[in-house]
Structure formats: C-alpha cells, structure tokens
XYZ file of N, CA and C in Angstrom:
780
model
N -16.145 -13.777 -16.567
C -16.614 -15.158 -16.499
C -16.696 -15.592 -15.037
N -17.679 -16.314 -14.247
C -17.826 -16.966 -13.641
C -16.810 -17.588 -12.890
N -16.479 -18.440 -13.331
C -15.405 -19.351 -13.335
C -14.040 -18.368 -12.883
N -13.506 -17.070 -13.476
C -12.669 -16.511 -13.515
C -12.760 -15.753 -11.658
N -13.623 -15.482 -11.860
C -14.091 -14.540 -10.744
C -13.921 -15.132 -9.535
N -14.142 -16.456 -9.415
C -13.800 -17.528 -8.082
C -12.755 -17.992 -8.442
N -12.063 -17.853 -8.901
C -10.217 -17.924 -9.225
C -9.662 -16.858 -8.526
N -9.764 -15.459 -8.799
C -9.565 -14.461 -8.441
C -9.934 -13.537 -7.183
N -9.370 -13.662 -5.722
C -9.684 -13.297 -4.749
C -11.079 -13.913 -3.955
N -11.240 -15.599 -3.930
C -12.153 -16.107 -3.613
C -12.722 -15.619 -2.219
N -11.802 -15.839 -1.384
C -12.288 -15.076 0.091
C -11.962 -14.085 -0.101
N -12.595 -12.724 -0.774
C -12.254 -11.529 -0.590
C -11.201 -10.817 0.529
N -9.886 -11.256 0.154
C -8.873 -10.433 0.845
C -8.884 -9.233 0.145
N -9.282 -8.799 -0.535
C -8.570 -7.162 -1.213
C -9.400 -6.296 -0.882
N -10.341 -6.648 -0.414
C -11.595 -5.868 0.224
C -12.193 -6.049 1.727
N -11.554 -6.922 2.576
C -12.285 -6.833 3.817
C -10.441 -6.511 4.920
N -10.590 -6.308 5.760
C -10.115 -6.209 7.471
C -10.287 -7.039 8.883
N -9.225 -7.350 9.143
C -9.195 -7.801 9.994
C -9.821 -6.911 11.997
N -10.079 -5.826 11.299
C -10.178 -4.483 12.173
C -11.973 -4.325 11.995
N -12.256 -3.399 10.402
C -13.044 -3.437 10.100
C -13.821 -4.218 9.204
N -15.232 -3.934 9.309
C -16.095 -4.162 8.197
C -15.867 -3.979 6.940
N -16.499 -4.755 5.836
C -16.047 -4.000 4.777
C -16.506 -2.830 4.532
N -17.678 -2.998 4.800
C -18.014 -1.092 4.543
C -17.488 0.031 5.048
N -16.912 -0.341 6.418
C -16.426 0.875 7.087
C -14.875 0.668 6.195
N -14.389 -0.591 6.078
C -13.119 0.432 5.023
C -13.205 0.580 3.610
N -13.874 0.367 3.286
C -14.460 0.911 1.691
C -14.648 2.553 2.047
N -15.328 2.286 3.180
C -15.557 4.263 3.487
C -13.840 4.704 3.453
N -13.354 4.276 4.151
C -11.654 5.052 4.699
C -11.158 4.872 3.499
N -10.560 3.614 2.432
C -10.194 4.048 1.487
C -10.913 4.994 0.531
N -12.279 4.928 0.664
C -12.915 6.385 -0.170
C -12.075 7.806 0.273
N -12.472 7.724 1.492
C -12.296 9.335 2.492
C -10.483 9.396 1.798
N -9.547 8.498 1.995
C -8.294 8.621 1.932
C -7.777 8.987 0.429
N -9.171 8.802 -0.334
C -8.511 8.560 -1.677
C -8.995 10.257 -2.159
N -10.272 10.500 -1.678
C -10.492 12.181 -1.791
C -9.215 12.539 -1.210
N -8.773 12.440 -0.318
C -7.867 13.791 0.067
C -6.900 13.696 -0.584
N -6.226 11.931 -1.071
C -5.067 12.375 -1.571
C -5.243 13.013 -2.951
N -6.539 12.739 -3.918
C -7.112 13.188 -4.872
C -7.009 15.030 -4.725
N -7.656 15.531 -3.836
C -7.153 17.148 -3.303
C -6.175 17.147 -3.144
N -5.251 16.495 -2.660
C -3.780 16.922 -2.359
C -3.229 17.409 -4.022
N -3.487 16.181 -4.800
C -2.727 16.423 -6.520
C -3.325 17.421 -6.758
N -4.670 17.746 -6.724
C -5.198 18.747 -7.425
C -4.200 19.944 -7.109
N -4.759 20.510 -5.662
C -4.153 21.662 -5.018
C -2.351 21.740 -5.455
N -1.733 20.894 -5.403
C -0.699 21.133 -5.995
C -0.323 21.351 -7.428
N -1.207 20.540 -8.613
C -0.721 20.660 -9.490
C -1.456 22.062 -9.910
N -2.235 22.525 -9.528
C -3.048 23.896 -9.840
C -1.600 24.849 -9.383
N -1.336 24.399 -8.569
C 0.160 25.790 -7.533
C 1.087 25.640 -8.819
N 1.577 24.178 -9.258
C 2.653 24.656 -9.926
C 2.041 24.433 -11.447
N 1.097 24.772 -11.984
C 0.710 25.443 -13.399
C 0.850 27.382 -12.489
N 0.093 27.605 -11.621
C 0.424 28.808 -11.281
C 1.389 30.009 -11.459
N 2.304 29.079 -11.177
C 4.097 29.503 -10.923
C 4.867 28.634 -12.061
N 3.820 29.085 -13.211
C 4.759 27.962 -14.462
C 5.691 26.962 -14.492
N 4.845 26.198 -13.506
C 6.185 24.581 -13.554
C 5.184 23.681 -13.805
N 3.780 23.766 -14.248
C 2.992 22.662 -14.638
C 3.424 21.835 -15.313
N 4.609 22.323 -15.998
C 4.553 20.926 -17.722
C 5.262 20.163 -17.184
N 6.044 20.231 -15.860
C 6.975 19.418 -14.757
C 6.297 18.368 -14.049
N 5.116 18.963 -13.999
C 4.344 18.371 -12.667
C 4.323 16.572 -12.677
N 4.610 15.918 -13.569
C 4.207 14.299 -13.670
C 5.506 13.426 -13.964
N 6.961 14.368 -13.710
C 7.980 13.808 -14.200
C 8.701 13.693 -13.126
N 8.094 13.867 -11.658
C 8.552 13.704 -10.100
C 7.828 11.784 -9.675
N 8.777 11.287 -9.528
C 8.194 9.935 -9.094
C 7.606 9.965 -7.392
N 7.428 11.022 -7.101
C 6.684 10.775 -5.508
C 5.187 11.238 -6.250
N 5.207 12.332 -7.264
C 3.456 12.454 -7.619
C 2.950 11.122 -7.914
N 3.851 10.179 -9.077
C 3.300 9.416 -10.140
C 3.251 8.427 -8.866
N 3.759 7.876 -7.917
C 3.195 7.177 -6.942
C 2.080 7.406 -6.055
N 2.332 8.468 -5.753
C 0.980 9.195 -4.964
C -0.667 8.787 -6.053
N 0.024 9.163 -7.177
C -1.160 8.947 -8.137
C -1.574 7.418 -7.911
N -0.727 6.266 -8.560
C -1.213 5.049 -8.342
C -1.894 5.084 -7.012
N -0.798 5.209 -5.658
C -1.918 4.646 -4.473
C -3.255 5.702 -4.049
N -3.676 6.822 -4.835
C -4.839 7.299 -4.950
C -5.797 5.967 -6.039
N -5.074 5.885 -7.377
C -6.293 5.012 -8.162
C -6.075 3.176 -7.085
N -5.782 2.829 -6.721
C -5.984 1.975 -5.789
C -6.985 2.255 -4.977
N -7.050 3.063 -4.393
C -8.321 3.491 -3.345
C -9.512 3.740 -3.709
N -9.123 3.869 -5.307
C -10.481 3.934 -6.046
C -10.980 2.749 -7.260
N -10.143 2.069 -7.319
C -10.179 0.505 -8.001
C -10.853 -0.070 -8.006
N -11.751 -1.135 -8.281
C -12.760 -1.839 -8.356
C -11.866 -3.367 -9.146
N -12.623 -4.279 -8.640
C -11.948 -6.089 -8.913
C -13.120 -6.152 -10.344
N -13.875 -5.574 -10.784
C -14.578 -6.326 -11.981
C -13.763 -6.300 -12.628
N -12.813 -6.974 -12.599
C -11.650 -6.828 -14.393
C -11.496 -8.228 -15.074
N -10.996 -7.691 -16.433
C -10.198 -9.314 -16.900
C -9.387 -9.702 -16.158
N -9.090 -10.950 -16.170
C -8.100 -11.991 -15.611
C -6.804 -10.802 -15.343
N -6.238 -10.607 -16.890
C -5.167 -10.029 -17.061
C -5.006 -8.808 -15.943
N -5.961 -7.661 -16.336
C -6.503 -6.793 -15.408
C -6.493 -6.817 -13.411
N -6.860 -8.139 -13.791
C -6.884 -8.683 -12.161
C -5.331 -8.708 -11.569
N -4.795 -9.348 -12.101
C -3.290 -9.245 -12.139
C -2.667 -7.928 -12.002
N -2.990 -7.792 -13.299
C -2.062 -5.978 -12.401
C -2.554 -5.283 -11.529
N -3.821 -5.287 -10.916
C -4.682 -4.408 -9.623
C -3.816 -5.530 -8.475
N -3.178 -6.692 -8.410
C -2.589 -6.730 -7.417
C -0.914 -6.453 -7.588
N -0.721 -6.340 -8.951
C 0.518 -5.483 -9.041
C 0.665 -4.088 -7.896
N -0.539 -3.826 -8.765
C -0.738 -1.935 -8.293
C -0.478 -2.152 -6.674
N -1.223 -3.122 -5.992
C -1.478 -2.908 -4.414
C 0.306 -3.518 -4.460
N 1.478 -4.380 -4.666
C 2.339 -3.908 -4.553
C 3.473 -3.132 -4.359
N 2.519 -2.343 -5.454
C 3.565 -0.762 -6.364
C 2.990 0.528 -4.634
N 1.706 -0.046 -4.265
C 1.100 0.941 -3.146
C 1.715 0.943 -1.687
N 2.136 -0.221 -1.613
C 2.577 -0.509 -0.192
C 4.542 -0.626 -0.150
N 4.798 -0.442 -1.371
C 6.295 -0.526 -1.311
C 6.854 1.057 -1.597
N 6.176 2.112 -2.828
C 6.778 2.563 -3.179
C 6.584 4.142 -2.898
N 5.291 4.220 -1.934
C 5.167 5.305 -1.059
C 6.217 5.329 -0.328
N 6.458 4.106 0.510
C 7.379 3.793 1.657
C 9.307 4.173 0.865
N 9.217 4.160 -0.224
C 10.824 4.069 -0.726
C 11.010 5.959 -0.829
N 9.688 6.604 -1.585
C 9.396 7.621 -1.527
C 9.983 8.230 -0.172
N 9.537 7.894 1.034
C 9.603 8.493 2.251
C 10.635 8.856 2.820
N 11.558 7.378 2.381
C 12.802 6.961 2.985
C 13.246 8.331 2.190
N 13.659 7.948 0.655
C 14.521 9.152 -0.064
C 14.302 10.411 0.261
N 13.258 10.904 0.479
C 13.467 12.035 0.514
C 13.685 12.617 1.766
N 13.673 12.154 3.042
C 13.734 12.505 4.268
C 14.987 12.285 4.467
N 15.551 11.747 3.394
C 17.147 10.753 3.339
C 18.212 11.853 2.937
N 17.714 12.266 1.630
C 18.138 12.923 0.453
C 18.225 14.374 0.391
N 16.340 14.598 0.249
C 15.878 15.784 -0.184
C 15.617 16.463 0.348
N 15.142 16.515 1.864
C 14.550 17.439 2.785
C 15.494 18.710 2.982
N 15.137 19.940 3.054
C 15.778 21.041 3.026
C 15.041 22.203 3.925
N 15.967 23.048 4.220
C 14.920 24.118 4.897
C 13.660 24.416 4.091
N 13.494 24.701 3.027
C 12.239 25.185 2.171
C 11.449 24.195 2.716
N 11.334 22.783 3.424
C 10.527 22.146 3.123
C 9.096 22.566 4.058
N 9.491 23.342 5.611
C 8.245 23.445 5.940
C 8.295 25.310 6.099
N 8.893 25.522 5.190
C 9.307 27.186 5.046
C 7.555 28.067 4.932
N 7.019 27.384 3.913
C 5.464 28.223 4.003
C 4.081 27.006 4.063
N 3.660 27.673 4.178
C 1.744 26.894 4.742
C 1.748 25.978 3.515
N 1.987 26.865 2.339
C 1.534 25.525 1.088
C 3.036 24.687 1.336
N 4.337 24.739 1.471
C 4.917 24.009 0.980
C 4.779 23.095 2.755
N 4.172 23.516 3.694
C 4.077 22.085 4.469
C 2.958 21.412 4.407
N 1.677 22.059 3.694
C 1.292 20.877 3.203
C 1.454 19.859 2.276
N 2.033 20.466 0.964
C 2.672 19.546 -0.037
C 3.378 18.639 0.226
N 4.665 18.812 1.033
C 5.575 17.936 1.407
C 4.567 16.918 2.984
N 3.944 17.461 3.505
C 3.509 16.578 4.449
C 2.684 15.421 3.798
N 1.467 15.900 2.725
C 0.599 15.274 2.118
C 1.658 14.062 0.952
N 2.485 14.506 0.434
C 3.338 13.540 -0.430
C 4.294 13.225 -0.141
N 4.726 13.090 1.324
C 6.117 12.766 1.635
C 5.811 11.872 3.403
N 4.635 12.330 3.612
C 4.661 11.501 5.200
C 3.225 10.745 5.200
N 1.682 11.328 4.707
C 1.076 10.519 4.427
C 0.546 9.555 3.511
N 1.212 9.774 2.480
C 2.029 8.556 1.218
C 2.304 7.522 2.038
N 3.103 7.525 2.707
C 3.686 6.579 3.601
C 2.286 5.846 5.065
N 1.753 6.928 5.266
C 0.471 6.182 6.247
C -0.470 5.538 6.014
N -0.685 5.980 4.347
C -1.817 5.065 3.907
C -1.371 3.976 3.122
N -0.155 4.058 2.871
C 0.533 2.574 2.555
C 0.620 1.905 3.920
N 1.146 1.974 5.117
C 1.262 1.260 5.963
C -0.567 0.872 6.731
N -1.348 1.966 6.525
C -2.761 1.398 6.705
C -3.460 0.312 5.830
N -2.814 0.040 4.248
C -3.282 -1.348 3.750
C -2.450 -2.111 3.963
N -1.444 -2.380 4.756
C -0.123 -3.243 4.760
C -0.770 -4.130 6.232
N -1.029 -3.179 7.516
C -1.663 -3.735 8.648
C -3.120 -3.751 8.632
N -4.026 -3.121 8.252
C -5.099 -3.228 8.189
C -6.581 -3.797 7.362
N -5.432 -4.554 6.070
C -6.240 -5.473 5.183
C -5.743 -6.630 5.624
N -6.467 -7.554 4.599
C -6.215 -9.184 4.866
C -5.711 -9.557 3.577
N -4.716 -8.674 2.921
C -4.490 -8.729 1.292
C -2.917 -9.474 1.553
N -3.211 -10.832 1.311
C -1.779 -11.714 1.079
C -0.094 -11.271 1.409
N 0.838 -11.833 1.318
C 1.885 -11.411 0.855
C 1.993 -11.379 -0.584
N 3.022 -10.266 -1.214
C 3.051 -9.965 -2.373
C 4.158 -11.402 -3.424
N 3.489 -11.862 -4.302
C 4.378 -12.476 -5.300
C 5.913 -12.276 -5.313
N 6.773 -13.107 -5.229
C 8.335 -12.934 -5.370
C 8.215 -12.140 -6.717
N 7.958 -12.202 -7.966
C 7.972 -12.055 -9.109
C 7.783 -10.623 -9.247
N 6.907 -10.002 -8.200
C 6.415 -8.592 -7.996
C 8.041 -7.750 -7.452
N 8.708 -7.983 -6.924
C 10.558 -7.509 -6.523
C 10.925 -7.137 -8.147
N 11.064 -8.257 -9.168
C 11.898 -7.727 -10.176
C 11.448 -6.979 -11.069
N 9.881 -6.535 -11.286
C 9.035 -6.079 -12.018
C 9.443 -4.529 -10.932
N 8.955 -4.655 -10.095
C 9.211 -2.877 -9.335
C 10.405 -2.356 -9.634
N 11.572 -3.377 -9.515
C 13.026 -2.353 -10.158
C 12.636 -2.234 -11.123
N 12.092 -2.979 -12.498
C 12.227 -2.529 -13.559
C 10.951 -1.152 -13.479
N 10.342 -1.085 -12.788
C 9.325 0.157 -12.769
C 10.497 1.187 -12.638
N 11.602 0.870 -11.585
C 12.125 2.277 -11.173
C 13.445 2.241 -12.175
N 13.509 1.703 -12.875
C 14.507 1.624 -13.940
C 14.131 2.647 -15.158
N 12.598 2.052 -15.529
C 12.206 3.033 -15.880
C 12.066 4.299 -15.622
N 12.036 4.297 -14.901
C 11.470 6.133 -13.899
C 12.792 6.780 -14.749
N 14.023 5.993 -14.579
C 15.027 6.932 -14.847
C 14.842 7.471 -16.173
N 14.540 6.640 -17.072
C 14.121 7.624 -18.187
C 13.356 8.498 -18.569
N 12.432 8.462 -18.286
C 11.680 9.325 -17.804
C 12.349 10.801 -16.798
N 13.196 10.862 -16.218
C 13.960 11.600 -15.435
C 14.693 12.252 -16.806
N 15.237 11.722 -17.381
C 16.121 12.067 -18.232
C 15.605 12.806 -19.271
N 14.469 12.128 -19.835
C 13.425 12.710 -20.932
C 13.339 14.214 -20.465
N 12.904 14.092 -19.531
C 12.075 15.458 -18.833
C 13.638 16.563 -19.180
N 15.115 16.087 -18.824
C 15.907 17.097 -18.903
C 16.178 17.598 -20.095
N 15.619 16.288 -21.082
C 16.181 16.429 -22.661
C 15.269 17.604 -23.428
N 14.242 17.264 -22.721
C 12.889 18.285 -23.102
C 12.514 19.217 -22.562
N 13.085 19.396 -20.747
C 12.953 21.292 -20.279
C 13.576 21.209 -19.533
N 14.753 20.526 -19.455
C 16.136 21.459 -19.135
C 16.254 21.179 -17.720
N 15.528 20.323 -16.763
C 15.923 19.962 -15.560
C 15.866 18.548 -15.107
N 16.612 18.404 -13.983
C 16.318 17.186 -13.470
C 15.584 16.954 -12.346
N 14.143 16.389 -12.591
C 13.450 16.013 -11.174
C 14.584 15.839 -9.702
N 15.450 15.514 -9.710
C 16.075 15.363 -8.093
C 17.262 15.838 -8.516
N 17.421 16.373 -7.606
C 19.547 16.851 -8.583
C 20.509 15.599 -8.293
N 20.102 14.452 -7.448
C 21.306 13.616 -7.476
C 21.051 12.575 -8.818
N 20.631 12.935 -9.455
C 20.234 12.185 -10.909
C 21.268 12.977 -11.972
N 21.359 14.128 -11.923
C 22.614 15.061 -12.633
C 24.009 14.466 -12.443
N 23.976 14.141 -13.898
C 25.775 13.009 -13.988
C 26.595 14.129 -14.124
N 26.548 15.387 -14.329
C 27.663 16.384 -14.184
C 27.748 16.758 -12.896
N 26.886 16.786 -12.216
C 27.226 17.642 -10.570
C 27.677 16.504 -9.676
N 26.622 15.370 -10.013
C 27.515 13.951 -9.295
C 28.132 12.825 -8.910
N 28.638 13.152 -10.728
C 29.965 12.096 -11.214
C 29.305 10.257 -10.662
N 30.839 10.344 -10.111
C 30.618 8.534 -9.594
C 29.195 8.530 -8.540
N 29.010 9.185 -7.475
C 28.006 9.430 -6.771
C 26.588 9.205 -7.604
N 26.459 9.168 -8.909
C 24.982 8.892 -9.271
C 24.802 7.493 -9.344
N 25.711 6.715 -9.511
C 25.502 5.113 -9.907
C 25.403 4.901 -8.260
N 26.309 5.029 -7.049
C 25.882 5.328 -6.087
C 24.422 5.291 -5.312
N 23.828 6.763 -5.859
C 22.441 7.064 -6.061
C 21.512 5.796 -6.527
N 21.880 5.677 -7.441
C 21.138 4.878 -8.082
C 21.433 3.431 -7.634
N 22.228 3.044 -7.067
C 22.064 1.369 -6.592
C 21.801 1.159 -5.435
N 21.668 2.227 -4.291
C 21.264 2.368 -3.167
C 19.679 2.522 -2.996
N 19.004 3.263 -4.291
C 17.664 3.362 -4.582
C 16.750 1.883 -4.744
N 18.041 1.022 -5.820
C 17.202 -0.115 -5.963
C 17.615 -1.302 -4.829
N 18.738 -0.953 -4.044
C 19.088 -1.761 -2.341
C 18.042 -0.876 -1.775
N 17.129 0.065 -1.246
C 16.544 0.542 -0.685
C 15.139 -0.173 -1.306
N 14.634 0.139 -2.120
C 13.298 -1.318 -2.581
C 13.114 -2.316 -2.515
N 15.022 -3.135 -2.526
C 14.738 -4.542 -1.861
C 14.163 -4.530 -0.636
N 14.927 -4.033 0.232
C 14.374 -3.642 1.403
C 13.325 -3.628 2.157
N 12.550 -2.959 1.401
C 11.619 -2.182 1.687
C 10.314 -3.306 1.124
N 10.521 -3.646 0.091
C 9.849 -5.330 -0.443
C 10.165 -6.126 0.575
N 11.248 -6.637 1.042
C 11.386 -7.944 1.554
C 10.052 -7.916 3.212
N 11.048 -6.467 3.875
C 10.336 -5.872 5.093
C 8.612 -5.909 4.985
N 8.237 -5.345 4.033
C 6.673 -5.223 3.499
C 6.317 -6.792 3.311
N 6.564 -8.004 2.568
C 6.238 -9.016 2.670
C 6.611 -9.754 4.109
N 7.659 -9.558 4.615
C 7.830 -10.156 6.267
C 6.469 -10.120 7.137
N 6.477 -8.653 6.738
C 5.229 -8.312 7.880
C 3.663 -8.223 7.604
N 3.414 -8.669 6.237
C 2.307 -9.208 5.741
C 2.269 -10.775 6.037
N 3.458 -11.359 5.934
C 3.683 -13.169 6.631
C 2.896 -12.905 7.637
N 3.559 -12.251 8.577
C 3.734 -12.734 10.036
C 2.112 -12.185 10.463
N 1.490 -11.545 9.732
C 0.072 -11.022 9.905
C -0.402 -12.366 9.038
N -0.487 -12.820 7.962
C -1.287 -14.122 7.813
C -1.257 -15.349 8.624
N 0.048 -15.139 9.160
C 0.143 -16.123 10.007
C -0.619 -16.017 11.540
N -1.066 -14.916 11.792
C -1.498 -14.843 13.247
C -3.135 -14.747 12.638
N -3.505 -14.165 11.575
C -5.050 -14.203 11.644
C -5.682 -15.583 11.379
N -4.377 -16.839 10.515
C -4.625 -17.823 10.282
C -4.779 -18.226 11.682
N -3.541 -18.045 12.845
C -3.738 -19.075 14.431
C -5.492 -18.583 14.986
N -5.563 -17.353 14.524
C -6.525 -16.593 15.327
C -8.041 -17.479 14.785
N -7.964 -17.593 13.441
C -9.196 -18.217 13.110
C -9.317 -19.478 13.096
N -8.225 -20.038 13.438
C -8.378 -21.476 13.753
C -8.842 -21.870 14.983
N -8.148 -21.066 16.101
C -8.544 -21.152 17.600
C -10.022 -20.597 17.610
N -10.839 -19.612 16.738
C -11.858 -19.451 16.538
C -12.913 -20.321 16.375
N -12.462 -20.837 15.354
C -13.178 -22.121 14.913
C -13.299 -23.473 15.503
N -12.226 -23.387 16.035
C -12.341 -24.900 17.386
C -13.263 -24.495 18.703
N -13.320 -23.063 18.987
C -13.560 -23.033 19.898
C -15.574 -22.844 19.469
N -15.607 -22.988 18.280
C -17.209 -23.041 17.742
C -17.591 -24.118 18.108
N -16.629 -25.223 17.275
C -16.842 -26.441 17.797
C -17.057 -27.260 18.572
N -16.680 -26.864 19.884
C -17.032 -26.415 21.340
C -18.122 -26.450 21.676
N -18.347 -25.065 21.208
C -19.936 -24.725 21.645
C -20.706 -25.761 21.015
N -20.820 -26.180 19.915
C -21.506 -26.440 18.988
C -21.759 -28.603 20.114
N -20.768 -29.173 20.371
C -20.520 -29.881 20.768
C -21.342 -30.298 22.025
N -21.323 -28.879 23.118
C -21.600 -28.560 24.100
C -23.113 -28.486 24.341
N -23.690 -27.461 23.223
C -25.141 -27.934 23.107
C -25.708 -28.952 22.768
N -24.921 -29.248 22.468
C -25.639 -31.305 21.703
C -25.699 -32.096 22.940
N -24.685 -31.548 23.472
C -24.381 -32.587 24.648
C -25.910 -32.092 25.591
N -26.020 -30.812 25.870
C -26.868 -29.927 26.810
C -28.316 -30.951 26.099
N -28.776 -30.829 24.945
C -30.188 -31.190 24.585
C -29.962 -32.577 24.712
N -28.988 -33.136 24.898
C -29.132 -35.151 24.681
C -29.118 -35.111 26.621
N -29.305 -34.097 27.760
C -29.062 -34.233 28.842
C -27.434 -34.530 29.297
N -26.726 -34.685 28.670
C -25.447 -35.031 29.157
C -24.729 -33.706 30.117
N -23.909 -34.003 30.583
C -22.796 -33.060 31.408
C -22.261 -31.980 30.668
N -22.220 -30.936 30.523
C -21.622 -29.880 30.073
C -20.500 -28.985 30.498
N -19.677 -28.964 29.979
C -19.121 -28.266 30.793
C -18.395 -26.355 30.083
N -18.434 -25.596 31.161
C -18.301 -23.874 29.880
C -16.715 -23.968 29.591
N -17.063 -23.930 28.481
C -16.289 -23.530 27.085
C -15.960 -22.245 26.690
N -14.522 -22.197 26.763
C -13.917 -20.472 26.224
C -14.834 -20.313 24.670
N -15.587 -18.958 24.521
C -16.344 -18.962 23.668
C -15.364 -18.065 22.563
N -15.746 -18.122 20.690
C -14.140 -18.000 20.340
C -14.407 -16.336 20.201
N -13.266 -15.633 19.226
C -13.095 -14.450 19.910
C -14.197 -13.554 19.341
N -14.830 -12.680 20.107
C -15.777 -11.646 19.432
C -17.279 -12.626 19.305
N -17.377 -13.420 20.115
C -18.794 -14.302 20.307
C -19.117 -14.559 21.825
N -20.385 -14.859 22.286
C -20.942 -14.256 23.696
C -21.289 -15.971 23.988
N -21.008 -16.309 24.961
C -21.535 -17.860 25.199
C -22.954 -17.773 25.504
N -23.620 -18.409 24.873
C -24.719 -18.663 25.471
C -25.532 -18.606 26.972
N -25.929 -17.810 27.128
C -26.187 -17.922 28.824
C -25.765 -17.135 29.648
N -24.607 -16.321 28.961
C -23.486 -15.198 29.934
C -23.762 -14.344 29.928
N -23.406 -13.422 30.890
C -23.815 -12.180 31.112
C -23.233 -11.300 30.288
C-alpha cells in the first residue's frame, strides 16, 4: 500500500550513504554478498566432503554469516510486518557478526586455525570478515540507531541458539563449541553462557552509541549544508536586485558560483 510504503523508510536510510551513491553501494553490498555467498558454498561443499555436512547449520557463526549474506541481498518491497523484521535482520547484521568475532578469537582460536590454505580461508572469511562487513553497514550507511526493543529480542535469538546446540548433540552426538558441554565444564558453562549474553549487551549498546553519534554529525553536517544554501540562494537575490554581496562559504560538496 501506498500509504504503508511512506511510513516505512521515507528518506531512504536503508539504502543510501553518506560516502556513496546509492548505486555504487548497492554494487558493494552485491559484490560483498557474492563472496560471502562463495564463502558458504565452498565450505559447506568441504564439510559434506569430509562427512560433517549434516553439522554444517548447527554452528551459530554460519547461521549468522547466512543472515548478513540475505541482508545484502534483501529488497524493502515487503509487508508492513515484513518491513519490520528486515530492520530486525540489519540489527541481527551489525551486532552478531561482531559477538561472533569477539568469541571466537576469545574462546576458540587454536593452532588448526590457520594450519592449511582451506582452513585460513574459512576461519578468515567467517571469523574476521563477518565482522568487516558488519562494521561497513554500521559506518557507511545512513540506517538509524537500532530500536531498544531489538537488545531483548537478540538474547532471546541467542537463547535460542542454545537449543539448537543441544538438539544437534541429542541427534549426532556433538557439541557445536565444547564450552557448551555441561560434563567437561561444570559451573564454567553458565559462566559461558552469561558472559555471551554480557558480551551482546555490549556489543548492542557500543553498535547503537556509534550509530548516535554518526546521526548526530550527518544531522550538524546537513544542517550547516543547508544554511549555507540559503546563503547562496540569498546572495543571488541580493546580486540580481543590484545590492552588495558579499562571498559566502558555499555548503559542503557545492562550487560557488563564479569560483575557480
């Protein structure tokens, strides 16, 4: 509906830059969303290979990797409802690559990790640029700060995860991360586990700070923009009625009239 559609991202923040054009980042999230799109492939092909395929979707760094790939490939024609969760998703994109990063560089990193050619690309592609192309829509869009309401909905995302963790052991016998194993690490898993969801606050609060403090400077920026139109705009009136003129800082990324 009409009506719905100018409700929903009226000045296109979810699609333009403060950097670029929209087209040129429509291109980069394309280009970014192929590779991370090759990245899943190439991996999940390795581990059907080496019979760990039926594993492959019960690791929460893929199933994130996955969302901030379908983000890059998303489109705003949706229902209302729909609309809503595509700015869920850009939430779930910019927080939970970044929690990803932390843990496992925290946690998990081990000699195996850059031991052979495939396993440093795997771990580089889902463990360090996960994290770059979340921080490239965090500084390089004009997409709001995220909803308070969006914090208690992501724990419950990773609340979930745990079952899912668990499922997977009930049904083939392992656990996606070993500090999730309540026999090997007793009191240490609740531990684990409340440091995971203190590590998302975190990592939310930090991610909305610095989306503020970016609305807040493109807001000073386009205001001083706009006065300084006014200016001009002022200046020529004055110029065609013969009056006194005097040069005017022209605003940013515009050529004054007359200048070299």
């Amino acid at each position: 509906m009409p009506e719905q559609k100018s409700e929903f991202d009226p000045d296109c923040l979810l699609v333009t830059s403060p950097f670029f054009s929209p087209r040129v980042l429509g291109c980069l999230r394309i280009l970014f969303g192929l590779f991370g799109l090759s990245s899943i492939i190439v991996v999940l092909v390795h581990e059907i290979q080496s019979g760990e395929g039926a594993g492959y979707f019960s690791y929460f760094t893929r199933l994130s990797l996955i969302g901030l790939m379908a983000y890059f490939g998303a489109v705003q024609s949706w229902h209302v409802v729909l609309r809503q969760m595509h700015v869920l998703l850009y939430t779930t994109i910019v927080t939970f690559p970044l929690l990803v990063t932390i843990v496992y560089w925290a946690l998990l990193v081990s000699p195996s990790t850059f031991k052979t050619s495939y396993s440093s690309y795997a771990n580089v592609s889902q463990h360090l640029l996960n994290a770059a192309f979340a921080l490239f829509e965090i500084i390089c869009t004009n997409v709001l700060p995220m909803p308070w309401i969006h914090l208690p909905i992501t724990l419950l995302l990773l609340i979930g995860y745990l079952g899912v963790a668990y499922i997977t052991h009930a049904d083939q016998g392992f656990y996606p991360y070993p500090f999730l194993e309540p026999g090997k690490e007793g009191i240490k898993l609740a531990v684990y586990i409340l440091g995971v969801g203190v590590a998302q606050c975190l990592v939310f609060n930090l991610v909305r700070v610095g989306l503020v403090l970016k609305e807040r400077r493109l807001n000073r920026r386009s205001q001083a923009d706009e006065e300084s139109r006014m200016e001009l705009c002022r200046q020529k009136a004055r110029s065609l009625l013969g009056e006194p003129v005097s040069r005017a800082r022209p605003p940013t990324g515009i050529v004054a009239l007359g200048s070299d």
